[in-house]
Coordinates of C-alpha atoms and ligand atoms in Angstrom, one line a residue:
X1 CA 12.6 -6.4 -64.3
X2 CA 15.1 -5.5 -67.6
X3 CA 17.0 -8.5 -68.8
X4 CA 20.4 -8.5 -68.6
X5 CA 20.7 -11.2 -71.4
X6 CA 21.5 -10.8 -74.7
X7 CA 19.8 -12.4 -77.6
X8 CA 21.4 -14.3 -80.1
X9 CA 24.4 -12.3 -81.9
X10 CA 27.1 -11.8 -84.1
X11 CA 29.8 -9.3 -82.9
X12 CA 31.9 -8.1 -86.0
X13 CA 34.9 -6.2 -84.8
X14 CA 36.5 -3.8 -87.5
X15 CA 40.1 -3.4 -85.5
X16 CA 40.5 -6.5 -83.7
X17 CA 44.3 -6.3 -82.9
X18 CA 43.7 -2.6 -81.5
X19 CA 44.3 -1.2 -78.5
X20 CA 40.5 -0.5 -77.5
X21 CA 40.1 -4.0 -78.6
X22 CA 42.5 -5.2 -76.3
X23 CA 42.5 -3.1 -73.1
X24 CA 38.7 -3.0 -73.3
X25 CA 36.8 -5.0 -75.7
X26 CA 37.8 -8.6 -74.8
X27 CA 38.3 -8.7 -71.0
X28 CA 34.7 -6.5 -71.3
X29 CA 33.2 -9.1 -73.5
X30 CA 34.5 -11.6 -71.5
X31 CA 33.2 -10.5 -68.0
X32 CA 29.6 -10.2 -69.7
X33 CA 30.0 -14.4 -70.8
X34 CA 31.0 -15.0 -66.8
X35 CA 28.2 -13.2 -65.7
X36 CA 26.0 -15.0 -67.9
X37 CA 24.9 -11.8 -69.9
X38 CA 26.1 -13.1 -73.2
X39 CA 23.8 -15.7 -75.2
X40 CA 25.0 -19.1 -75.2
X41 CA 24.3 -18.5 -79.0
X42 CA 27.0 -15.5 -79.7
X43 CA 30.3 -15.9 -82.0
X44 CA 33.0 -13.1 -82.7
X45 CA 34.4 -12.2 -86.0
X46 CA 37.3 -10.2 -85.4
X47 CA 39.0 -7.8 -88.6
X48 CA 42.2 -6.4 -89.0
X49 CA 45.2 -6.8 -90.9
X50 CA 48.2 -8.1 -88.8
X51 CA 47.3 -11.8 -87.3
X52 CA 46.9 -15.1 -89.8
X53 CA 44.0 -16.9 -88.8
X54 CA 41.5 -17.8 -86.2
X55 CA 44.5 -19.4 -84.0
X56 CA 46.6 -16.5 -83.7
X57 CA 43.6 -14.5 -83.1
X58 CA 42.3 -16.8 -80.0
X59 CA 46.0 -16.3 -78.9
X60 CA 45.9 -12.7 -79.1
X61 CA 42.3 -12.5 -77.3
X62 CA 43.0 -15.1 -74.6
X63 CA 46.6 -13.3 -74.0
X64 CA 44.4 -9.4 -73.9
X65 CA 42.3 -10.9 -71.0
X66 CA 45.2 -12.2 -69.3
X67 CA 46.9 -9.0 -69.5
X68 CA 43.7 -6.5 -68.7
X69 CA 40.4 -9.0 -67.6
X70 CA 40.4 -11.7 -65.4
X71 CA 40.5 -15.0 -66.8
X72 CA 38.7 -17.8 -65.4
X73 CA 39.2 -21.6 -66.4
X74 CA 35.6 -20.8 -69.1
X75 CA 38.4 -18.6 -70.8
X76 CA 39.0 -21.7 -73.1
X77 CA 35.5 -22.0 -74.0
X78 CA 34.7 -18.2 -74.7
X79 CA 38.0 -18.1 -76.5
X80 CA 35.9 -21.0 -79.3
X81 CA 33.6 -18.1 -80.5
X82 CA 36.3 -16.0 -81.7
X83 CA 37.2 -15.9 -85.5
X84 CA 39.1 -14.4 -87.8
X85 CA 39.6 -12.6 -90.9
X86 CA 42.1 -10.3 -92.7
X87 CA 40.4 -7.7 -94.1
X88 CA 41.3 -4.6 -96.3
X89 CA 38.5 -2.1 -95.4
X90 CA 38.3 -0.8 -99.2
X91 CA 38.7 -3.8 -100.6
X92 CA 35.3 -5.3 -101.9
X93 CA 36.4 -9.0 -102.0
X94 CA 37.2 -8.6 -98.3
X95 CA 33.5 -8.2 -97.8
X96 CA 32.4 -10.6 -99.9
X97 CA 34.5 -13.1 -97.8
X98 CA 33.4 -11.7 -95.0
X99 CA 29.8 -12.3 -95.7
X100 CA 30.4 -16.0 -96.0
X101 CA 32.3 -16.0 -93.0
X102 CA 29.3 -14.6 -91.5
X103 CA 26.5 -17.0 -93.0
X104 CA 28.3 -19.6 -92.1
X105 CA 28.5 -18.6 -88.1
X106 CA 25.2 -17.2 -88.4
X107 CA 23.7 -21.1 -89.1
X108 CA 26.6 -22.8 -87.0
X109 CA 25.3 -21.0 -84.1
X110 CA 21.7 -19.9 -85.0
X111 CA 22.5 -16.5 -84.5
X112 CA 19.0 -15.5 -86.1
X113 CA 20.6 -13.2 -88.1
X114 CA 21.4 -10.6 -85.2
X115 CA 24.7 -8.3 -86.5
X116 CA 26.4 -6.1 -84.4
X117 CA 29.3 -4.0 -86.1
X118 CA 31.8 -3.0 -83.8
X119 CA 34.1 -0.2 -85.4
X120 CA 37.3 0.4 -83.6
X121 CA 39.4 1.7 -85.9
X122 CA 40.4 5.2 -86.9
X123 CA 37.7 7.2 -87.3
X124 CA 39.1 7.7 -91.5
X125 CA 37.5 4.5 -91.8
X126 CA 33.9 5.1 -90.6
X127 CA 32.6 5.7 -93.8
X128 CA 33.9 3.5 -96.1
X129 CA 33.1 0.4 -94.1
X130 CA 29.3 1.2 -93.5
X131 CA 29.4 2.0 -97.1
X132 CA 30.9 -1.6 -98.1
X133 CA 28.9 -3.1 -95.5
X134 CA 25.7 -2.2 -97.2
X135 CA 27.0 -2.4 -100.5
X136 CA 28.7 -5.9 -100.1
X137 CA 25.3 -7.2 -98.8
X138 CA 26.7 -7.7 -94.8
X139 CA 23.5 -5.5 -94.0
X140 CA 21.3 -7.4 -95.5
X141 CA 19.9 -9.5 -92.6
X142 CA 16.6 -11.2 -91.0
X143 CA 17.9 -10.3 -87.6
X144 CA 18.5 -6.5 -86.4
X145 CA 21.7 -4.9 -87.9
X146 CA 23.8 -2.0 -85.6
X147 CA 26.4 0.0 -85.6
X148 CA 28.8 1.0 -83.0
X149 CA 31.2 3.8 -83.6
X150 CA 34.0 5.2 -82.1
X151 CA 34.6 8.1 -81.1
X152 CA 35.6 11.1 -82.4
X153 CA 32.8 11.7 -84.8
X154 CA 33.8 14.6 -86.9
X155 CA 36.3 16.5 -86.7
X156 CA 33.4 19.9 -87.0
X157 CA 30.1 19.5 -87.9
X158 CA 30.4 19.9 -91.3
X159 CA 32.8 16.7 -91.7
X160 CA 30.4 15.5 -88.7
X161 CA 27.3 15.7 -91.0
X162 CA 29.4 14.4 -93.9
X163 CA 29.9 11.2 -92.2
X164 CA 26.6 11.1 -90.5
X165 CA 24.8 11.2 -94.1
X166 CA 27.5 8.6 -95.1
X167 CA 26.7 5.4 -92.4
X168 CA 22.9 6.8 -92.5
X169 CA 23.0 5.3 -96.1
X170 CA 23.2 1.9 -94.6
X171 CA 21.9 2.3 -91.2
X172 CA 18.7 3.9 -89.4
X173 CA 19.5 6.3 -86.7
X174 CA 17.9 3.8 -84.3
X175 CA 21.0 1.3 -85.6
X176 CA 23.5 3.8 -84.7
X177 CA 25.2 3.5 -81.8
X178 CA 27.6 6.0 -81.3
X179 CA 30.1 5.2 -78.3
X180 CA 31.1 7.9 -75.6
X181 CA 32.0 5.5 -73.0
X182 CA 32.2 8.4 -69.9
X183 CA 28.3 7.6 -70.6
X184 CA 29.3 3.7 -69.3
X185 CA 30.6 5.1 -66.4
X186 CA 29.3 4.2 -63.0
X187 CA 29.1 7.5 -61.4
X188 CA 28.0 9.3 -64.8
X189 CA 24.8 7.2 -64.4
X190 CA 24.3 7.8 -61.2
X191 CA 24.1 11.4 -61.3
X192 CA 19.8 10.5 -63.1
X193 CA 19.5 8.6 -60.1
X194 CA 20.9 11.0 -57.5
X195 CA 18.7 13.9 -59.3
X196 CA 15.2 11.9 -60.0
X197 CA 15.6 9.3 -57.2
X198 CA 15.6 11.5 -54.1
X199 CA 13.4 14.1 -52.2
X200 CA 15.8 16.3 -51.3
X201 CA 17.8 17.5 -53.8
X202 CA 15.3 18.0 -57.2
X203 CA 13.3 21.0 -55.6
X204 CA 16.6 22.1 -54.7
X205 CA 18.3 21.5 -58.2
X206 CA 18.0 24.9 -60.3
X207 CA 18.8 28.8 -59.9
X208 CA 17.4 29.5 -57.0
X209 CA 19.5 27.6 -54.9
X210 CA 22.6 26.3 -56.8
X211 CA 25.0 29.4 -57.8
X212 CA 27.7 27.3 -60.0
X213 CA 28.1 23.8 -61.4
X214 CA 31.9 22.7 -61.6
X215 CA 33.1 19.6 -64.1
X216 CA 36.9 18.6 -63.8
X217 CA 38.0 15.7 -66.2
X218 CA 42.3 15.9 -65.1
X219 CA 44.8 13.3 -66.1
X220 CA 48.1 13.3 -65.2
X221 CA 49.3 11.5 -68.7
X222 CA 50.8 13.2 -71.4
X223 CA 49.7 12.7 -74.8
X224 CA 51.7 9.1 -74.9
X225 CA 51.5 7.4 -78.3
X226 CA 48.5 9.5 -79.0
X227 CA 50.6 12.8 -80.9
X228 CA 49.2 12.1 -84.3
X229 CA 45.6 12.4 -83.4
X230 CA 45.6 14.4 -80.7
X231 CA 47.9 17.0 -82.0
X232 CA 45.2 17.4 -84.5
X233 CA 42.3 17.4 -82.2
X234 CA 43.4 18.9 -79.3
X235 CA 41.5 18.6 -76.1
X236 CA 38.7 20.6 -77.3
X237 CA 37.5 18.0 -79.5
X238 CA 39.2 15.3 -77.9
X239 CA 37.6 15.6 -74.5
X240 CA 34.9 18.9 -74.8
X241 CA 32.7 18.1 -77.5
X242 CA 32.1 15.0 -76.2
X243 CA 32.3 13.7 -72.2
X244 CA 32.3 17.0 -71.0
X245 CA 29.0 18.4 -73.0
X246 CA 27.2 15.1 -72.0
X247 CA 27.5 15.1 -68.3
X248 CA 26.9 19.0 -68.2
X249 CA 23.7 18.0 -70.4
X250 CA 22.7 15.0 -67.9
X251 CA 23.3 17.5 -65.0
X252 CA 21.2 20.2 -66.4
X253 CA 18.2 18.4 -68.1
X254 CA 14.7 18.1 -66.5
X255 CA 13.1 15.3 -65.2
X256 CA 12.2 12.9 -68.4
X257 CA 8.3 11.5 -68.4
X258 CA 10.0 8.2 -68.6
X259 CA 13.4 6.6 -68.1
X260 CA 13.4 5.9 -71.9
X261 CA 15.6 6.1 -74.5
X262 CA 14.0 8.6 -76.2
X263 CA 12.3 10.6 -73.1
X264 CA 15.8 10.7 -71.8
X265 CA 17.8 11.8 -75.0
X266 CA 15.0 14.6 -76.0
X267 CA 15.5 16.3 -72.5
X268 CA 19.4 16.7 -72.7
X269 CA 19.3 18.1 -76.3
X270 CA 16.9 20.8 -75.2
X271 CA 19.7 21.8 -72.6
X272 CA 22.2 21.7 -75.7
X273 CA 20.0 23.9 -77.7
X274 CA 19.2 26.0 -74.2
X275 CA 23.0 26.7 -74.2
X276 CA 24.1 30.5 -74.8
X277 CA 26.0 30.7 -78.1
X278 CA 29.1 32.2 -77.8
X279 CA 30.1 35.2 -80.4
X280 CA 33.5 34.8 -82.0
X281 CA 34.4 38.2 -80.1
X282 CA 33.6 36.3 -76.8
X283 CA 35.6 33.2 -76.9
X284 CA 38.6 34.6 -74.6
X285 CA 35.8 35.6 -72.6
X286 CA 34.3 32.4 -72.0
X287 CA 37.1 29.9 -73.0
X288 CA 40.9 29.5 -71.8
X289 CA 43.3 27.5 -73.6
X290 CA 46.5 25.9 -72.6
X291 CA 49.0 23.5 -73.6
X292 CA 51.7 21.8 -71.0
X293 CA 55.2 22.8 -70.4
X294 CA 58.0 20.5 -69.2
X295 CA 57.5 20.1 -65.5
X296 CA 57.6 17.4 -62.5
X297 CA 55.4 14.8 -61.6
X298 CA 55.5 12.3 -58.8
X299 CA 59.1 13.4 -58.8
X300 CA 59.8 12.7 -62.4
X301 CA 61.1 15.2 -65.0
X302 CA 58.3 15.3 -68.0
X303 CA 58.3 16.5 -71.0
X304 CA 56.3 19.7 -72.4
X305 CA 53.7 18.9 -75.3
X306 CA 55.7 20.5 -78.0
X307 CA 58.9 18.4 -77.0
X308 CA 57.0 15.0 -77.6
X309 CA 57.0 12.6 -80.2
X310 CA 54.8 13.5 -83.1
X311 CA 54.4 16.7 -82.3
X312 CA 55.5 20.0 -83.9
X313 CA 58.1 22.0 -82.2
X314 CA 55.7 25.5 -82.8
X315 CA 52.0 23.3 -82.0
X316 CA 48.8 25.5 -81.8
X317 CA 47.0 22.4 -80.1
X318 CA 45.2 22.8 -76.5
X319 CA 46.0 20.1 -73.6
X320 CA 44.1 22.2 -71.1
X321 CA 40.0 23.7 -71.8
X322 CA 38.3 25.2 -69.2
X323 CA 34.7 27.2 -70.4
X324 CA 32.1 29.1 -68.9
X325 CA 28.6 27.6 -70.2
X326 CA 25.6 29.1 -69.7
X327 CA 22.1 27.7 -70.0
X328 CA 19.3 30.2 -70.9
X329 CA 16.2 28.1 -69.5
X330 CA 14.0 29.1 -66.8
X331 CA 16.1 26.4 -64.2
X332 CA 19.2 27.5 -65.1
X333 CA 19.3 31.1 -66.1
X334 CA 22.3 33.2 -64.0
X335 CA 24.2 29.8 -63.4
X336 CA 26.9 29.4 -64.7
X337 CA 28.3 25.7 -65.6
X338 CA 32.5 25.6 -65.7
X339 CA 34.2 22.9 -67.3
X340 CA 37.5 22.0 -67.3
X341 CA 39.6 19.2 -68.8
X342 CA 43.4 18.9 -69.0
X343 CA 46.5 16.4 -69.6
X344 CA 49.1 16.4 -67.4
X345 CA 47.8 17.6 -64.5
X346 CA 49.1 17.9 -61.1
X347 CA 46.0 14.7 -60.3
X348 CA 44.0 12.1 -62.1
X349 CA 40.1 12.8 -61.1
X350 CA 37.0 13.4 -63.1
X351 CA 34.5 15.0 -60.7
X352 CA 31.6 17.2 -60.5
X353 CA 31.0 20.2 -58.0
X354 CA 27.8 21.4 -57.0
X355 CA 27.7 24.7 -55.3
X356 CA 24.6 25.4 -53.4
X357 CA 24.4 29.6 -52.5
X358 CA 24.8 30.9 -49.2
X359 CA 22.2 30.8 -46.7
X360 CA 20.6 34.6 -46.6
X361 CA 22.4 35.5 -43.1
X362 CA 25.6 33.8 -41.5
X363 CA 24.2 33.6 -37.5
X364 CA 27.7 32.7 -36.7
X365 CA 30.4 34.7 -38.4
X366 CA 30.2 36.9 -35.4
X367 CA 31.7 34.3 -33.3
X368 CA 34.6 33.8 -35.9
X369 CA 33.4 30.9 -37.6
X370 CA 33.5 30.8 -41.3
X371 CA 30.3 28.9 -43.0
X372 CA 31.5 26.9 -46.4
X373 CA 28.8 26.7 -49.0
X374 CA 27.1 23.3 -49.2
X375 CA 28.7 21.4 -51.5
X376 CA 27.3 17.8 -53.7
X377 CA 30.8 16.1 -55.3
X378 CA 30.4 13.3 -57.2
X379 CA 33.9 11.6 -58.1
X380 CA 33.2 10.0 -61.5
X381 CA 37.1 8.2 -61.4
X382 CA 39.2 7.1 -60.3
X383 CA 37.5 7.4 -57.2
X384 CA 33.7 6.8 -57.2
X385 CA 32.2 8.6 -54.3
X386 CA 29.6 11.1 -54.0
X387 CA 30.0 13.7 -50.9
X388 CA 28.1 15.6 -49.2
X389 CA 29.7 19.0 -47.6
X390 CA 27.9 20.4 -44.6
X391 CA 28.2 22.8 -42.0
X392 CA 27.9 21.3 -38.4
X393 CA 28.9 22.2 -34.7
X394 CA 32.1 22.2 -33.1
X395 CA 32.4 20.0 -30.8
X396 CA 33.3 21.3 -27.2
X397 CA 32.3 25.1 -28.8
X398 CA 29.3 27.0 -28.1
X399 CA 28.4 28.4 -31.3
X400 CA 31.5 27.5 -33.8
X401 CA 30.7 25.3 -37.0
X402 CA 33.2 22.9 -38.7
X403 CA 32.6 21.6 -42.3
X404 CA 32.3 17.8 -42.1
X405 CA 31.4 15.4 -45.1
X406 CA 29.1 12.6 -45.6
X407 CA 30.6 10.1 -47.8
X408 CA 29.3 7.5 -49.9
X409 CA 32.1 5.5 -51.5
X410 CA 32.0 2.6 -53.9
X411 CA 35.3 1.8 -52.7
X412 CA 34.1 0.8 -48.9
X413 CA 31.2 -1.7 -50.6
X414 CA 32.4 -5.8 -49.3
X415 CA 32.7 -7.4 -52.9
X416 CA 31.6 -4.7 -54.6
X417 CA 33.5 -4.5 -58.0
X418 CA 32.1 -1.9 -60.4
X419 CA 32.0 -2.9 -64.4
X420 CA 33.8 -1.2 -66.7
X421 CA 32.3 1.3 -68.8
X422 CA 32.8 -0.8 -72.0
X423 CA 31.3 -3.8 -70.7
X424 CA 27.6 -1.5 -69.6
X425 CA 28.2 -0.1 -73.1
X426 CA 28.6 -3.4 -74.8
X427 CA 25.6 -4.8 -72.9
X428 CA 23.0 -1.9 -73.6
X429 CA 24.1 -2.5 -77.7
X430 CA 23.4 -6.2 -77.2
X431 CA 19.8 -5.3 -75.6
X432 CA 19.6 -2.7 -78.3
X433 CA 19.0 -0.3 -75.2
X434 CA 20.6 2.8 -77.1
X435 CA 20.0 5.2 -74.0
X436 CA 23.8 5.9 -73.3
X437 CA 24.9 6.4 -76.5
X438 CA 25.1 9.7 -78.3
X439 CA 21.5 10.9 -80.7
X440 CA 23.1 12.7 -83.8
X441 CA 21.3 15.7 -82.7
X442 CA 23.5 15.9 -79.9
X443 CA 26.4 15.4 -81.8
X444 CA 25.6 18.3 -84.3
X445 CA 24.3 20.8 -81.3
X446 CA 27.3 20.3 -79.9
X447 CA 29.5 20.7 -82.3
X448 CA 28.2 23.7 -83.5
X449 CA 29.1 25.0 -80.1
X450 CA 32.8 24.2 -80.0
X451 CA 32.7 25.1 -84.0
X452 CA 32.9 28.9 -83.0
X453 CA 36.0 28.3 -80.5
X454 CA 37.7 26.3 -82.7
X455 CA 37.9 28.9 -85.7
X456 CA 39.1 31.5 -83.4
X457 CA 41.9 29.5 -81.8
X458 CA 43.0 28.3 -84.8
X459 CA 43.6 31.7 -86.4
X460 CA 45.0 32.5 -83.2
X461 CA 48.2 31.3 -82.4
X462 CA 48.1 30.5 -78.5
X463 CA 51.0 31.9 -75.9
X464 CA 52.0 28.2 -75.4
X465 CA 53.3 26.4 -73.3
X466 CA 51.3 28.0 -70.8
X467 CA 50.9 25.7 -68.2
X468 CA 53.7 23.6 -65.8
X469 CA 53.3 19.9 -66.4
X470 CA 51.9 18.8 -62.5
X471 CA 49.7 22.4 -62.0
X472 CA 46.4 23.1 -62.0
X473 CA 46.5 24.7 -65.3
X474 CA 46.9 28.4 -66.8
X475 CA 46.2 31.0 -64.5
X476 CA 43.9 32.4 -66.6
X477 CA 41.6 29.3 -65.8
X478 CA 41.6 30.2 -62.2
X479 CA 40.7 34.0 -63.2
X480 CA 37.6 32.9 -65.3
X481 CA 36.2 32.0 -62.0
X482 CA 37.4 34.7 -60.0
X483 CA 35.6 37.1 -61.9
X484 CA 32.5 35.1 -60.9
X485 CA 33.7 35.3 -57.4
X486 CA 34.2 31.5 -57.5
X487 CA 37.1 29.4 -57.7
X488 CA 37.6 25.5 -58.6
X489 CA 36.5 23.6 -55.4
X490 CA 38.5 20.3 -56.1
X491 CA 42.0 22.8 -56.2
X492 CA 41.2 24.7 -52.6
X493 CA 40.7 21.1 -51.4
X494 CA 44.4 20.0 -52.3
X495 CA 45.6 23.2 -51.8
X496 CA 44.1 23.3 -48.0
X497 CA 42.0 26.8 -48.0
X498 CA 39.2 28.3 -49.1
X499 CA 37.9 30.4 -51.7
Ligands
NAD501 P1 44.7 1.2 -83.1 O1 45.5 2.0 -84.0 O2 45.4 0.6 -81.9 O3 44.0 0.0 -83.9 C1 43.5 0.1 -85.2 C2 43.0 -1.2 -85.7 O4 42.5 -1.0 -87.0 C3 44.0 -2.3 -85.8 O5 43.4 -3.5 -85.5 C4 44.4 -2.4 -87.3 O6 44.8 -3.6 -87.7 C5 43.1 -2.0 -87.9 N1 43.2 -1.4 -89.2 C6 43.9 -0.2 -89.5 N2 43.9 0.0 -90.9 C7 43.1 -1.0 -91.4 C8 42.7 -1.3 -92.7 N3 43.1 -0.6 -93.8 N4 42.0 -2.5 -92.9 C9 41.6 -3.2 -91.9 N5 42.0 -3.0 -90.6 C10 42.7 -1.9 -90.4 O7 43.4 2.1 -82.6 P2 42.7 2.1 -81.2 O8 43.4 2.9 -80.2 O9 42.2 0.7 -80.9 O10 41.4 3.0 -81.5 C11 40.3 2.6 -82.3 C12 39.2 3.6 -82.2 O11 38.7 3.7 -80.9 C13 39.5 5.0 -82.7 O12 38.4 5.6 -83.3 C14 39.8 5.7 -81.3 O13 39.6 7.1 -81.4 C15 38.8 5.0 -80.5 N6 39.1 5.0 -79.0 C16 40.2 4.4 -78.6 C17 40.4 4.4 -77.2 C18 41.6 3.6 -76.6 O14 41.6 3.5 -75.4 N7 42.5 3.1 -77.4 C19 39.6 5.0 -76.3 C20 38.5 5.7 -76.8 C21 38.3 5.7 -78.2

């Protein structure tokens, strides 16, 4: 039986007026104390710049879980852990003060010494405050000390391996717990149990049987508030390197010996180093780019990408990704893996399409019926379903089929109220279960891939905007699949045909 309960700790957040640390962090935190998953013994220090003192900040906290959690009359209670310091993260007396702060919370509430440090500030940052932290003496610690980062780690590999040797300096790789949070996701877990927990689809799950692997992440928002990061990033690092390389590596690994941290991790970087590297001459080959024009969505005039705030009127940057992965391992050999990820979409969905092959003979395409392929969908969000696409008869027909699904939907559950990726996330750090977070080896594998497509689109300029705000994206993402003789399930359903 795992314990859902947290020892003793002390949760420092670097960030605390944020807006992870709001929308997220707090109502998260807060639904793990209702549930009884937080120690009795726990006390928050949160660190920023803008608030005055532990008042304001219990203010700002209780008024973030009114806004985004769901407060409960305890909030008043949960609210007495919370402290406060204004901090300058290069500043060395800030730490020093800090520390105090710290070794006075750690005795008030015999916190045994147990750190966590939460960093949710811009990613600049990283380094310096794991630096101070272990310089400053905040590492120093009977208890266990760990660190939760952010996302985007890196900007390449080699600034990715600059910082990694940075926080390594003050914290083990064991301590490091670097956040992807489509890993907290409901659905993105379930796709280990789905695999390893039923007879029918493992002896099914490799080349023999599946002929393409689809992974959609869509959103229908622009790039908001968001220009001066993204329009640095684009969605290639933003959403590729990351959530997209994961679930393709949690869909492609074999069974682990054990559903252990490290069983678990070692099998999905042997799919990333499996996956085919691409040549610099084969990026357009592989990878389409696209950024978003002005367009309409649910009947509202948008604007396109380079007409947004913060960004440049001639931006190179990518809203749109869609790549061709291959995995050269005995399961997956000839399959190919599409991805696909892109803002302003014409719908909000992160879902993954199995595609079983055809059966060797169609017994009833003589009689006019049309046999789809077996389908397994698994819609990560907003929906959380997984479907099952079949072939079945026609009612009242002699030898017609129909494609009918079998549903499974979260959604239809009495009561049932799924947790918030944050709030799994947040849990697994308290346990110290780092299964769902990112290994540095599969940060560096990874971005060594996307490395190669980067440099080439950005000595490229792109034939931008490329894309109607509200589509499906470029044409030429459609056409990377045609060539297959595929085309991107999750579009032929909204658009009402087949392929
Ligand atoms: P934000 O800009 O809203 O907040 C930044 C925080 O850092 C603020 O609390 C600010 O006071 C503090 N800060 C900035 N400079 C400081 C300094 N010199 N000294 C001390 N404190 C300082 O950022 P955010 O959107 O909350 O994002 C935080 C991190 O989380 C980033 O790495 C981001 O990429 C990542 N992230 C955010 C989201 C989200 O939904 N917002 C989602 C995924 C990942």
């Amino acid at each position: 039986m795992i314990e859902n309960k947290a020892p003793a700790s002390l949760i420092l957040l670097f960030g605390a007026t944020g807006d992870l640390a709001k929308r997220k962090l707090y109502p998260s935190l807060f639904s793990l104390y209702e549930k009884g998953w937080l120690s009795n013994r726990f006390a928050v220090v949160g660190v920023a710049r803008r608030l005055k003192g532990d008042e304001d900040f219990r203010h700002w906290v209780k008024d973030s879980i009114r806004t985004f959690g769901k407060p409960s009359a305890r909030l008043e209670e949960f609210i007495s852990h919370f402290y406060y310091q204004s901090h300058d993260v290069s500043d060395s007396s800030s730490y020093i003060q800090l520390k105090k702060l710290v070794d006075r919370l750690d005795e008030t509430y015999s916190l045994e010494g147990n750190r966590v440090f939460y960093l949710a500030m811009s990613p600049e940052f990283f380094g310096t405050v794991a630096t101070h932290l272990k310089e400053d003496g905040l590492t120093e610690t009977k208890g266990f000390k760990r660190l939760v980062i952010e996302k985007p780690f890196g900007h390449d590999l080699q600034s990715a391996i600059k910082l990694n040797n940075q926080i390594r300096k003050a914290f083990l790789e064991e301590e490091i717990y670097r956040i992807d949070h489509y890993l907290g996701k409901e659905m993105v877990q379930n796709i280990e149990v789905i695999r390893f927990a039923n007879a029918i689809f493992e002896p099914l799950w490799n080349n023999r049987y599946i002929s393409n692997i689809q992974v959609t992440s869509s959103e229908i928002l622009g790039v908001e508030d968001r220009a001066r990061y993204y329009d640095k990033n684009g969605a290639l690092r933003d959403m590729v390197q990351n959530h997209m390389m994961q679930i393709v590596s949690l869909l492609a690994m074999e069974p682990p010996i054990r559903l252990t941290t490290d069983e678990i991790r070692s099998e999905k970087v042997k799919v990333l180093r499996a996956l085919r590297k691409i040549k610099p001459e084969e990026v357009h080959r592989f990878f389409v780019r696209g950024q978003y024009d002005k367009g309409r969505i649910n009947g509202k005039e948008v604007p396109a990408y380079r007409d947004e705030l913060n960004v440049a009127p001639d931006s190179n940057t990518e809203t749109f990704v869609a790549g061709k992965l291959l995995i050269d391992n005995f399961r997956w050999a000839g399959v190919p893996f599409y991805i696909r990820t892109g803002k302003r979409m014409r719908k909000k969905s992160t879902e993954i399409v199995v595609q079983f092959k055809d059966i060797p003979m169609n017994l009833y395409y003589k009689n006019g019926s049309h046999l789809n392929p077996n389908l397994l969908v698994i819609n990560v969000q907003p929906e959380e379903e997984i479907t099952l696409h079949l072939n079945v008869k026609k009612t009242g027909k002699i030898m017609e089929t129909t494609p009918i699904k079998l549903n499974f939907s979260t959604r239809n559950i009495d009561g049932m109220n799924t947790p918030e990726a944050y709030e799994t996330l947040l849990s697994d750090c308290l346990r110290g279960d780092a299964t769902n977070f990112t290994h540095w080896d599969e940060v560096a594998l990874s971005w060594k891939f996307i490395d190669t497509i980067s440099k080439v689109w950005e000595k490229e300029k792109g034939e931008f905007p490329n894309y109607e705000a509200g589509s499906t994206g470029p044409k030429a993402s459609d056409e990377l699949l045609a060539k297959d003789g595929f085309c991107w399930w999750s579009d032929t359903e909204l658009n009402g045909k087949n392929c």
